[in-house]
Coordinates of C-alpha atoms in Angstrom, one line a residue:
X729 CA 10.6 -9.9 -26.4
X730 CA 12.3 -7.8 -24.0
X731 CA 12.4 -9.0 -20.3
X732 CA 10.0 -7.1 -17.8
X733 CA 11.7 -4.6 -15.9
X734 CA 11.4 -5.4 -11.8
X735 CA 10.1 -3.6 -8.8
X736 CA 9.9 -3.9 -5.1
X737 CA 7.6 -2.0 -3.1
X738 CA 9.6 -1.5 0.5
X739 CA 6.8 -0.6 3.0
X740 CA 7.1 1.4 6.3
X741 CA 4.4 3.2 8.6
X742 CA 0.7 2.2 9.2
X743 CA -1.7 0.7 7.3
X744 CA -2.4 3.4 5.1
X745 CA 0.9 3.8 4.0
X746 CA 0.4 -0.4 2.9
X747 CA -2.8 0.4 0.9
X748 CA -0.9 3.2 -0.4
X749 CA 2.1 0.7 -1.8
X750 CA -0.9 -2.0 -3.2
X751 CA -2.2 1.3 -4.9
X752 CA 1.5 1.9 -6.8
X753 CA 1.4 -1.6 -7.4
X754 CA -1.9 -1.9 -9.0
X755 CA -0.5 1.1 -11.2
X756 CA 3.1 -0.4 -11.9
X757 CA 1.9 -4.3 -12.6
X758 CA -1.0 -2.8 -15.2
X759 CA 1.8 -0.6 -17.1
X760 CA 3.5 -4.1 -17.7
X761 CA 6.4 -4.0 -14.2
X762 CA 7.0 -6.9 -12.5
X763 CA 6.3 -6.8 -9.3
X764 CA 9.2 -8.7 -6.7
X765 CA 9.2 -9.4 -3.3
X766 CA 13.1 -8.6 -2.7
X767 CA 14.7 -5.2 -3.4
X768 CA 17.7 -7.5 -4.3
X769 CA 16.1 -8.9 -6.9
X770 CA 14.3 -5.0 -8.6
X771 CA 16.0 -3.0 -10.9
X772 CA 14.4 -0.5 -8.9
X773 CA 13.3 -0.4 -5.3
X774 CA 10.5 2.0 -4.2
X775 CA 10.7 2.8 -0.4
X776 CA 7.4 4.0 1.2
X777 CA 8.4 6.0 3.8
X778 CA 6.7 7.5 6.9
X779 CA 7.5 10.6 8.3
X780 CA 5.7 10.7 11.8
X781 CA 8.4 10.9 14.1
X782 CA 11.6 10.8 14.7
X783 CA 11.9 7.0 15.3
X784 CA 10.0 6.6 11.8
X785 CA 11.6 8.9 10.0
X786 CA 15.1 6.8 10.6
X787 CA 13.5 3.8 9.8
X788 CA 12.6 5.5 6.3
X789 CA 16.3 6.6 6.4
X790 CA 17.7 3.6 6.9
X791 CA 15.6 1.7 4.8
X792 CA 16.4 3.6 1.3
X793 CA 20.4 3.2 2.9
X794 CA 20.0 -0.3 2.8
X795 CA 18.5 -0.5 -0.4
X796 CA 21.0 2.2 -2.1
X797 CA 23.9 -0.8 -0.7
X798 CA 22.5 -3.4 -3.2
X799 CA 23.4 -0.8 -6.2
X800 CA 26.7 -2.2 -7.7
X801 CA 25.8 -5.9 -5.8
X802 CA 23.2 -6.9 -8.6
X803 CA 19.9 -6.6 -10.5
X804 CA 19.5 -3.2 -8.5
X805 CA 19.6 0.2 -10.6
X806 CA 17.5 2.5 -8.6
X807 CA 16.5 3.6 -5.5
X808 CA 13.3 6.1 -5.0
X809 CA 11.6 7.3 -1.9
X810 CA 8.2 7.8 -1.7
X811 CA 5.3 8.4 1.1
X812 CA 4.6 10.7 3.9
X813 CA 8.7 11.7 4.4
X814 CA 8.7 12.4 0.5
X815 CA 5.7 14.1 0.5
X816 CA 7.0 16.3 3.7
X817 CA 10.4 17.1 3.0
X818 CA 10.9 17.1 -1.0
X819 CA 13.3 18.6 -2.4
X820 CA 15.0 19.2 1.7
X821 CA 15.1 15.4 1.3
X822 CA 16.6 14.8 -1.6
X823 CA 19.6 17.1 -0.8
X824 CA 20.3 15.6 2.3
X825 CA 19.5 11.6 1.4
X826 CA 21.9 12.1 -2.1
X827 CA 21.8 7.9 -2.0
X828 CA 18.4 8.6 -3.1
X829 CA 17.9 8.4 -6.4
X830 CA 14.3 10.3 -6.5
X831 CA 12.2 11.7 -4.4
X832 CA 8.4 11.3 -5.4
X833 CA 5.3 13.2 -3.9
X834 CA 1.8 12.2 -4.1
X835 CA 1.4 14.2 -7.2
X836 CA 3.8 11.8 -8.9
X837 CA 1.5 8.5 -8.0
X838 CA -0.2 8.7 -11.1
X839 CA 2.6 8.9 -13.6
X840 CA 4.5 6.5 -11.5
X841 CA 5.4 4.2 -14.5
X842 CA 6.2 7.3 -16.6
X843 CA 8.9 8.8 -13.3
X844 CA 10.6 4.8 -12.9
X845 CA 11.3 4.9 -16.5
X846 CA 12.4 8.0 -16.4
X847 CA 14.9 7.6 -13.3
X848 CA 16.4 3.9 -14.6
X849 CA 16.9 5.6 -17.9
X850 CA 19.3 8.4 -16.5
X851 CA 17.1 11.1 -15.9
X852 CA 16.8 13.5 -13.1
X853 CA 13.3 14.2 -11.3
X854 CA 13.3 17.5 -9.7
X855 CA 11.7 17.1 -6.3
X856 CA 9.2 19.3 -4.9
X857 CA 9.0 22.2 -2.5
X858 CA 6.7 20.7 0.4
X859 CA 3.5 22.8 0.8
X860 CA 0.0 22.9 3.0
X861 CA -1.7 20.3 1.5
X862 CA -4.4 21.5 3.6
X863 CA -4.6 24.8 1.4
X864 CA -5.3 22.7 -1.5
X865 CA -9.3 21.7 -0.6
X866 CA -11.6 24.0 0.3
X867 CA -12.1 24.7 3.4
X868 CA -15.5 24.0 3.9
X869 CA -16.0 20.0 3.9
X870 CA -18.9 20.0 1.7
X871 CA -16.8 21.6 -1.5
X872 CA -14.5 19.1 -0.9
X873 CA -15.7 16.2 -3.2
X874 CA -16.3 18.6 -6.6
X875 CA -12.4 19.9 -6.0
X876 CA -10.7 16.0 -5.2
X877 CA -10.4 15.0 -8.5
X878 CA -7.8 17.8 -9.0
X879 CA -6.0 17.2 -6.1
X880 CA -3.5 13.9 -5.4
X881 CA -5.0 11.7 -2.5
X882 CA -3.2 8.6 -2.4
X883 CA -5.9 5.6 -2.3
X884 CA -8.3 7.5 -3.9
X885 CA -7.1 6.8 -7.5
X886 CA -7.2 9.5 -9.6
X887 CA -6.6 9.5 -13.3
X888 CA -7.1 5.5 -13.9
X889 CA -10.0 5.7 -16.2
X890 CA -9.0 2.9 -18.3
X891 CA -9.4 -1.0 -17.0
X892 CA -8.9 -3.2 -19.6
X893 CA -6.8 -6.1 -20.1
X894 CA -5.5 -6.1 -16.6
X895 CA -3.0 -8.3 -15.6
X896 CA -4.1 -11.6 -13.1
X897 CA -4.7 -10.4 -9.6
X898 CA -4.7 -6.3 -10.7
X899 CA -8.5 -5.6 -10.1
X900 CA -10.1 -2.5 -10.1
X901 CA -11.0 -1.8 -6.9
X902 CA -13.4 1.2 -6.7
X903 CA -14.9 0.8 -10.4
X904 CA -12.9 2.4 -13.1
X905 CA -10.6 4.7 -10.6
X906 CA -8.3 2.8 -8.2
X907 CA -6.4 -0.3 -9.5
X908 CA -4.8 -2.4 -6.4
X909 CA -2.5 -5.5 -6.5
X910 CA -1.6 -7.3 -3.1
X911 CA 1.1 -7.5 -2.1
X912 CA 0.9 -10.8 0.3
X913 CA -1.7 -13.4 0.7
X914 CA -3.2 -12.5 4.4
X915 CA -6.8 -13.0 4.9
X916 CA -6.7 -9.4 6.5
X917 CA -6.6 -6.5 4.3
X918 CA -7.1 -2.7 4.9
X919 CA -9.2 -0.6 2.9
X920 CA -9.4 3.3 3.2
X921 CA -12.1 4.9 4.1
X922 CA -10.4 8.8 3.8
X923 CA -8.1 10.5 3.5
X924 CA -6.4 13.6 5.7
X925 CA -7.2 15.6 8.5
X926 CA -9.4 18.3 10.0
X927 CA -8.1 18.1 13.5
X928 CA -5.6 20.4 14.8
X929 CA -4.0 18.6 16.9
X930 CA -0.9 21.0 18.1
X931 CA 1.4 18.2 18.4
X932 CA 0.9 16.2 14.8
X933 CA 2.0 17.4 11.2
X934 CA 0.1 14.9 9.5
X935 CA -3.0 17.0 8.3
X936 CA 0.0 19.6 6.6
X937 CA 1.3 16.7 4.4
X938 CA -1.8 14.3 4.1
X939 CA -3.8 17.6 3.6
X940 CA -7.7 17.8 4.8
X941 CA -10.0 15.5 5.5
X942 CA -11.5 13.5 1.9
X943 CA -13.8 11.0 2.4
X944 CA -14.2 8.2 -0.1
X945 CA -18.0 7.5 -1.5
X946 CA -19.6 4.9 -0.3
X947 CA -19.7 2.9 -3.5
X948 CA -16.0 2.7 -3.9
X949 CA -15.5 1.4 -0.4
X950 CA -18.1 -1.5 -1.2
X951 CA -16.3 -2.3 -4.6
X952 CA -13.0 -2.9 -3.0
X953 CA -14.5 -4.7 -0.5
X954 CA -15.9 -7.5 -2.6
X955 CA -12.8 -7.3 -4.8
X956 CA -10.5 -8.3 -1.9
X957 CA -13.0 -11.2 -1.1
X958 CA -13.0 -12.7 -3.8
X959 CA -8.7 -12.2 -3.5
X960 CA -9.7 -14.4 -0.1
X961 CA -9.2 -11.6 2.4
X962 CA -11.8 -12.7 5.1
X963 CA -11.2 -9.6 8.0
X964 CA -11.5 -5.8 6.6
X965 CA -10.1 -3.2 8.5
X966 CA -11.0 0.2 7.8
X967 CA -8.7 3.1 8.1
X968 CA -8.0 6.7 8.0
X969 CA -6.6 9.2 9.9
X970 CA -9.9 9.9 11.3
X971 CA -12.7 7.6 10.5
X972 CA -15.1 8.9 12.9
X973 CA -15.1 11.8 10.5
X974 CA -16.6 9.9 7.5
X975 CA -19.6 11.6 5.8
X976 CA -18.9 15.0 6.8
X977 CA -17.5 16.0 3.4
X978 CA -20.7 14.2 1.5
X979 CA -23.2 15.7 3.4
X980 CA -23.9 12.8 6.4
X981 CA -21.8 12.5 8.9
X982 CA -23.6 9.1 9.8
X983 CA -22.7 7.7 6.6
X984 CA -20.6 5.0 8.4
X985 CA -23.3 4.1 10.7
X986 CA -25.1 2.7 6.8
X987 CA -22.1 1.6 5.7
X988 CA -21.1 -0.7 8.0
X989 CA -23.6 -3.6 7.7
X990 CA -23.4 -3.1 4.0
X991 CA -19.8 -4.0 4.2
X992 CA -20.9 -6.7 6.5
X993 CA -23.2 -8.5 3.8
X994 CA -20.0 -8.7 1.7
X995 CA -19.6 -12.4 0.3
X996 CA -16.9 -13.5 1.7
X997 CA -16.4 -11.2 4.6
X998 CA -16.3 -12.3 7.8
X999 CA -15.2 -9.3 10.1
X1000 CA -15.1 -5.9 9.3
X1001 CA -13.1 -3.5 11.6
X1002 CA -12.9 -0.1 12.1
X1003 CA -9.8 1.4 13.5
X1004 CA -8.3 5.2 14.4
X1005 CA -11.4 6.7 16.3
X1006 CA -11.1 10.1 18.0
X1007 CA -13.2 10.3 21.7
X1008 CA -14.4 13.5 20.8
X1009 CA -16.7 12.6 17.9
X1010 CA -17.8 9.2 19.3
X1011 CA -21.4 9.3 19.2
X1012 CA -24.4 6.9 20.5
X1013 CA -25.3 6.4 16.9
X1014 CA -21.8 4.8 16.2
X1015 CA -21.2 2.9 19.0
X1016 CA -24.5 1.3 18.3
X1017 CA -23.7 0.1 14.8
X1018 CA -20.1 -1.3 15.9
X1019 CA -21.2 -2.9 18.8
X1020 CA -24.4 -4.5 17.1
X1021 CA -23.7 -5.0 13.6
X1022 CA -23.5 -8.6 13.1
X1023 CA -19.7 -9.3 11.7
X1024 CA -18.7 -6.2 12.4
X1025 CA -16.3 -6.4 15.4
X1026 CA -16.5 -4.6 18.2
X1027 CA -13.4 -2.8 18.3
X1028 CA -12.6 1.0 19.7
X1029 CA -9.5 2.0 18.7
X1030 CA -9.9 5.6 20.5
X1031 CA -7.2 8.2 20.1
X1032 CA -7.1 9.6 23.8
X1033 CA -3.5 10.6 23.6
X1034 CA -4.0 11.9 27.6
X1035 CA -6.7 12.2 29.9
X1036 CA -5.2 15.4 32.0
X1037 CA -7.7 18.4 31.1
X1038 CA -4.4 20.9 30.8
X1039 CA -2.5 18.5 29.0
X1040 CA -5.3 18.1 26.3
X1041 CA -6.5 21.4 26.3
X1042 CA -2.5 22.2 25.1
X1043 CA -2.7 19.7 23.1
X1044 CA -6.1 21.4 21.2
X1045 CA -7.8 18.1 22.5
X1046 CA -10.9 17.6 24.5
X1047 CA -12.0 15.7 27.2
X1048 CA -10.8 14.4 30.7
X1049 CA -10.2 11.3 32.6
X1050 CA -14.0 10.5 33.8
X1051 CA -15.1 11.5 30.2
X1052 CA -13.0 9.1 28.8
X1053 CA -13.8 6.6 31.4
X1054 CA -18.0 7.4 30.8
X1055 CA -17.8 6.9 27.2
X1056 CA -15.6 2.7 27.9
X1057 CA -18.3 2.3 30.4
X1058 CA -21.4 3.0 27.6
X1059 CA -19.5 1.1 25.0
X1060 CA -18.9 -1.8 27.9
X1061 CA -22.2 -1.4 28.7
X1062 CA -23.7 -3.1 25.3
X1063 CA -20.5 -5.2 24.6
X1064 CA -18.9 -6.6 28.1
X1065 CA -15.8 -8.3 25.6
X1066 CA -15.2 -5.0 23.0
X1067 CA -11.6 -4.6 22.3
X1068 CA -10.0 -1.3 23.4
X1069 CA -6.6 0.8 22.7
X1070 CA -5.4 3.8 22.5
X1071 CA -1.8 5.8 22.3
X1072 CA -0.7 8.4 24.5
X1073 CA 2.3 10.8 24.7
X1074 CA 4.1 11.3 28.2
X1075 CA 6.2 14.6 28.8
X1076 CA 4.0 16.8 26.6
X1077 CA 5.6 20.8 27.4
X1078 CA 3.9 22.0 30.4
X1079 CA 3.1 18.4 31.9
X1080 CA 3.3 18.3 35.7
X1081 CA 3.7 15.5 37.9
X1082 CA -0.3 15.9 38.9
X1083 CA -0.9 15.5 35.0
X1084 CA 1.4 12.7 35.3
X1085 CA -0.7 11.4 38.1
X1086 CA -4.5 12.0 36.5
X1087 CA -2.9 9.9 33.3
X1088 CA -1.7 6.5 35.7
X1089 CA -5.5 7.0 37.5
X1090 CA -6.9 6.7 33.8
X1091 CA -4.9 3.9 33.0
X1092 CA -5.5 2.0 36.1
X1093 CA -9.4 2.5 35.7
X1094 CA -10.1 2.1 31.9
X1095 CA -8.9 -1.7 31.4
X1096 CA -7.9 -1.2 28.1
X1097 CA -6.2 -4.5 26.1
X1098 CA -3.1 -2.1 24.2
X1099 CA -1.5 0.4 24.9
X1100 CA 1.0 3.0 23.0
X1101 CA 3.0 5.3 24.8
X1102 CA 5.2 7.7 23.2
X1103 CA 8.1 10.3 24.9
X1104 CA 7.1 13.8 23.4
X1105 CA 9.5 15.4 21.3
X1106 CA 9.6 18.5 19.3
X1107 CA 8.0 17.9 15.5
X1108 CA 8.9 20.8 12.9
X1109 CA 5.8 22.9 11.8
X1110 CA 3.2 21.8 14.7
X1111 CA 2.4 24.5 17.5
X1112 CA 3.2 22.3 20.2
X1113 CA 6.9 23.2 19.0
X1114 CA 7.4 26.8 19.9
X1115 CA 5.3 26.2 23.1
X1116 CA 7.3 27.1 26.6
X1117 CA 7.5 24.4 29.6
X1118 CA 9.5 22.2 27.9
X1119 CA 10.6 19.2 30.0
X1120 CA 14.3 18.3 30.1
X1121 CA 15.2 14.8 27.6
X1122 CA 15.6 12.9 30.6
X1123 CA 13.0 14.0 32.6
X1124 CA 10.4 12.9 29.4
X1125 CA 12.5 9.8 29.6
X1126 CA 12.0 8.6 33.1
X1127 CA 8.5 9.5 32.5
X1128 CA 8.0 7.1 29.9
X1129 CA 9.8 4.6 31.3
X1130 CA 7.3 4.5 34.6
X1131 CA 4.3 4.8 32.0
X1132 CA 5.3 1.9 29.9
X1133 CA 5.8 -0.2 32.8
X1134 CA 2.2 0.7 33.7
X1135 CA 1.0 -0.2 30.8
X1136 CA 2.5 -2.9 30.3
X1137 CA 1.7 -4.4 33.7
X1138 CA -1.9 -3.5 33.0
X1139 CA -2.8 -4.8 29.3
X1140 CA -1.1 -8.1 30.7
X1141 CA -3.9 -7.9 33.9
X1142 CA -6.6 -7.0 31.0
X1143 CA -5.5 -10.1 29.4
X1144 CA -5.7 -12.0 32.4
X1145 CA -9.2 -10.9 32.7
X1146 CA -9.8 -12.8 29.5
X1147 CA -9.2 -16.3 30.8
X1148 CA -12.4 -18.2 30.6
X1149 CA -14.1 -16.4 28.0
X1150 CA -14.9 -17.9 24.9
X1151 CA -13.4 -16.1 21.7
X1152 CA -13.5 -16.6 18.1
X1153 CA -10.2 -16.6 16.3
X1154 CA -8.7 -15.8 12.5
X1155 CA -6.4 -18.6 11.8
X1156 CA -3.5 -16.3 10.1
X1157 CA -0.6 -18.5 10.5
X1158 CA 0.0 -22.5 11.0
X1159 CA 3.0 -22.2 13.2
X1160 CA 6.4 -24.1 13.0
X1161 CA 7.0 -27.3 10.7
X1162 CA 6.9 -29.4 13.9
X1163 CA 3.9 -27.3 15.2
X1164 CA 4.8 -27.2 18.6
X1165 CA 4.2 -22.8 17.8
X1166 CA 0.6 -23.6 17.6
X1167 CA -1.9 -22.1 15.0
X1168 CA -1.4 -18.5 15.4
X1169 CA -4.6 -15.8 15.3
X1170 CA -6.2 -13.1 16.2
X1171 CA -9.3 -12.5 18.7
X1172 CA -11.9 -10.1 17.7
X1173 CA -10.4 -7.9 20.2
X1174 CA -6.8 -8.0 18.5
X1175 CA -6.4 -5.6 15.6
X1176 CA -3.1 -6.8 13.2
X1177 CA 0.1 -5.8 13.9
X1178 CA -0.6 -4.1 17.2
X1179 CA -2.8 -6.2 19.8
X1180 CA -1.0 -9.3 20.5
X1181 CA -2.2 -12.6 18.9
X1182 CA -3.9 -15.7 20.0
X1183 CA -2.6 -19.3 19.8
X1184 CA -4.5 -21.7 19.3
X1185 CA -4.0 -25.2 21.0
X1186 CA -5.4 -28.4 21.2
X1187 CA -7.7 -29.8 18.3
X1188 CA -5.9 -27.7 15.2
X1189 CA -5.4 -30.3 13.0
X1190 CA -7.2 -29.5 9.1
X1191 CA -7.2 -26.0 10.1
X1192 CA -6.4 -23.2 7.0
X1193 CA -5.5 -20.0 7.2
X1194 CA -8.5 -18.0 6.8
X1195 CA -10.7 -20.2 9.3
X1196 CA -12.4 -18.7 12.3
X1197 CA -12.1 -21.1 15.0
X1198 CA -14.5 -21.1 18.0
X1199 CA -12.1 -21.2 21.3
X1200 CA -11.6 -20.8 25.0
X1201 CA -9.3 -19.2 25.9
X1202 CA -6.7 -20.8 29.2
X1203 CA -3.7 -18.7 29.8
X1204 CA -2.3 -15.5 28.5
X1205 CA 1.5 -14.1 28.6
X1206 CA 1.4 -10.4 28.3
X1207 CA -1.2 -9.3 25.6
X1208 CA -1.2 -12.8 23.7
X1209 CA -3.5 -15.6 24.8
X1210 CA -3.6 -18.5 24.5
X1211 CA -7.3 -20.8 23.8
X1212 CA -8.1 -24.6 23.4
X1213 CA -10.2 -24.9 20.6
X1214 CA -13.7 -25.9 20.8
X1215 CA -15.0 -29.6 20.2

């Protein structure tokens, strides 16, 4: 019998780019690949790029070098880029990154199997010319759903109509349509909830290479839910590039509102999270359901970007600092202890020293427990790139300097605020052999990768990953606490 051939799935971006990679995956394992941990150890290495900005779009650059310097070394044959930068650049990619051995778009996701072969076998792929993939739905939300199934959208698994005989740990995840393998053992998993972009946002290219906003239905969320709980994932975190847009495209836009405490019934599940929430579509109905839906944490991940009215207004955004600080205040007002973050960009063209100013009094008022803050710089194909009043490099520089310091000085005063308060933690990590790194988790207010973490002290011994631990919390360094356990 001939041995399996190998591939490693090299993952960069956000969460949606890593339910993306579990997605390939799902496809490669049930076409008979063997899925590896190490590039190293693949005969070919897929690199899921992201192509945000700048700083991401190196990290994508430098991740396919490193892989391309293992051809020659060992097992490794191939190296193919796939992802948001593939998706944006194409063909312009390929040329330039010649280590590259492909260059797949999301139209290539479902004859993934079919392209590896292809490339490890000698043969050429001819990469796309990028395009509007907001063009390719109609434009009107509700026409959306008969027109997806000819159109790629990553997560949403098109052409997998045929389930049987799946390898050990390959499940379908939304009925017959999406087939998913993880790709580590976390108790926390994302699941997404849609897919692309109505927003207009003139500083972000996402909606041109994501394409427009695609909800998923309802029943597929559920499925992959209780999939990935019986896999032992016991935290859900929903995502999107806007999920407070779910439902518009299948006919309720308070679809999420319903969906929520049926994800919340899941066996198994024992948070559910919703993250990427724009201000400007926050509505009492929502902020109801995540602040009291039992399991369902409440979390505001709220996209505010700025809180200057001429800043946002440039920026095709809405709302101002007292808006922004109104709606922390209602969603305060029914949960005293819900988690809040946000990103913003310092140095936007046109920003003056009073916009400056009106961010710092936003900042200092809105107590929020993360904070993001990004230097603006030019992004091909958005609006905000041919705008006038653009600030001089080291002028955005200094400015983001003096805002990082701000935030950082504040999200380690919010945690300070904390101190005293009782939280409940997901054991995600059991520290060093000696255990003197304590049992590391996550608050309710913590979202992975980008909160901080909570470590646990005191009475952890017989504690799993997994567990959720009742604790008080005693001391904090920056955003990470630190919390005795309860008796």
């Amino acid at each position: 019998m001939p041995e399996r051939r190998t591939v490693a799935l090299v993952t960069l971006g956000c969460a949606r780019n890593e339910v993306d990679s579990e997605e390939l995956a799902g496809r490669l394992e049930a076409d008979g690949w063997e899925l590896v941990a190490d590039a190293a150890d693949a005969d070919v290495a897929v690199v899921n790029t992201c192509g945000f900005v700048e700083a991401a779009k190196k990290d994508s650059v430098d991740a396919l070098l490193e892989a391309n310097d293992l051809k020659g070394h060992g097992r490794t044959q191939a190296v193919v880029a796939v992802g948001c930068m593939a998706e944006r650049y194409g063909k312009e990619l390929a040329e330039a990154l010649p280590e590259a051995d492909a260059v797949l778009g999301f139209d290539d996701y479902a004859d993934i199997t079919e392209r590896l072969q292809n490339i490890l076998s000698g043969g050429k792929h001819e990469s796309h010319v990028p395009r509007d993939r907001r063009k390719l739905l109609p434009l009107t939300p509700v026409e959306r759903q008969a027109a997806a199934e000819a159109v790629a959208t990553p997560g949403h698994g098109q052409g997998v109509t045929e389930v049987a005989d799946l390898p050990e740990g390959v499940a379908p995840a939304s009925g017959p349509r999406t087939l998913r393998r993880r790709l580590d053992d976390s108790p926390v998993a994302s699941v997404k909830l849609a897919s692309g972009c109505d927003r207009r946002c003139s500083f972000c290219a996402i909606p041109a290479f994501r394409g427009s906003f695609l909800s998923r239905r309802p029943s597929d969320v559920l499925n992959e839910t209780r999939w990935l709980a019986e896999q032992g994932v016991r935290e859900v975190m929903l995502v999107s590039e806007n999920n407070t847009s779910y439902g518009k495209d299948l006919g309720d836009i308070r679809l999420l509102e319903t969906l929520l405490p049926e994800l919340a019934e899941v066996p198994g599940v024992e948070r559910v999270r919703v993250s990427y929430l724009q201000p400007a579509e926050m509505r009492p109905g929502l902020i109801d359901a995540l602040t009291g839906t039992d399991k369902v944490v409440p979390y505001f991940d709220l996209s505010f970007q700025h809180s200057a009215p001429n800043v946002l207004r440039r920026m095709r955004r809405f709302g101002d600092t007292d808006r922004f600080l109104a709606l922390l205040d209602q969603i305060r007002a029914k949960a005293p202890e819900a988690g809040a973050r946000s990103n913003f960009i310092v140095g936007f063209p046109g920003e003056t020293e009073a916009d400056l100013a009106e961010l710092e009094r936003f900042l200092t008022h809105a107590r929020l427990d993360a904070i993001g803050v990004f230097g603006y710089s030019d992004e091909e194909g958005t609006e905000a790139a041919d705008y006038d009043g653009k600030l001089p490099e080291d002028v955005v520089a200094e400015r983001l300097a003096k805002i990082s310091r701000l935030a950082e000085e504040l999200t380690a005063q919010r945690a300070e605020e904390r101190i005293g308060s009782s939280v409940t933690v997901l054991v995600e990590a059991l520290g060093g052999e000696d255990g003197e790194d304590g049992v590391i988790g996550r608050a309710a207010h913590q979202a992975p990768e980008t909160d901080g973490i909570t470590i646990l002290l005191g009475a952890t011994d017989g504690l799993s990953v997994g567990d959720l631990v009742e604790a008080k919390v005693t001391a904090s360094e920056g955003v990470d606490l630190y919390a005795e356990v309860c008796a």
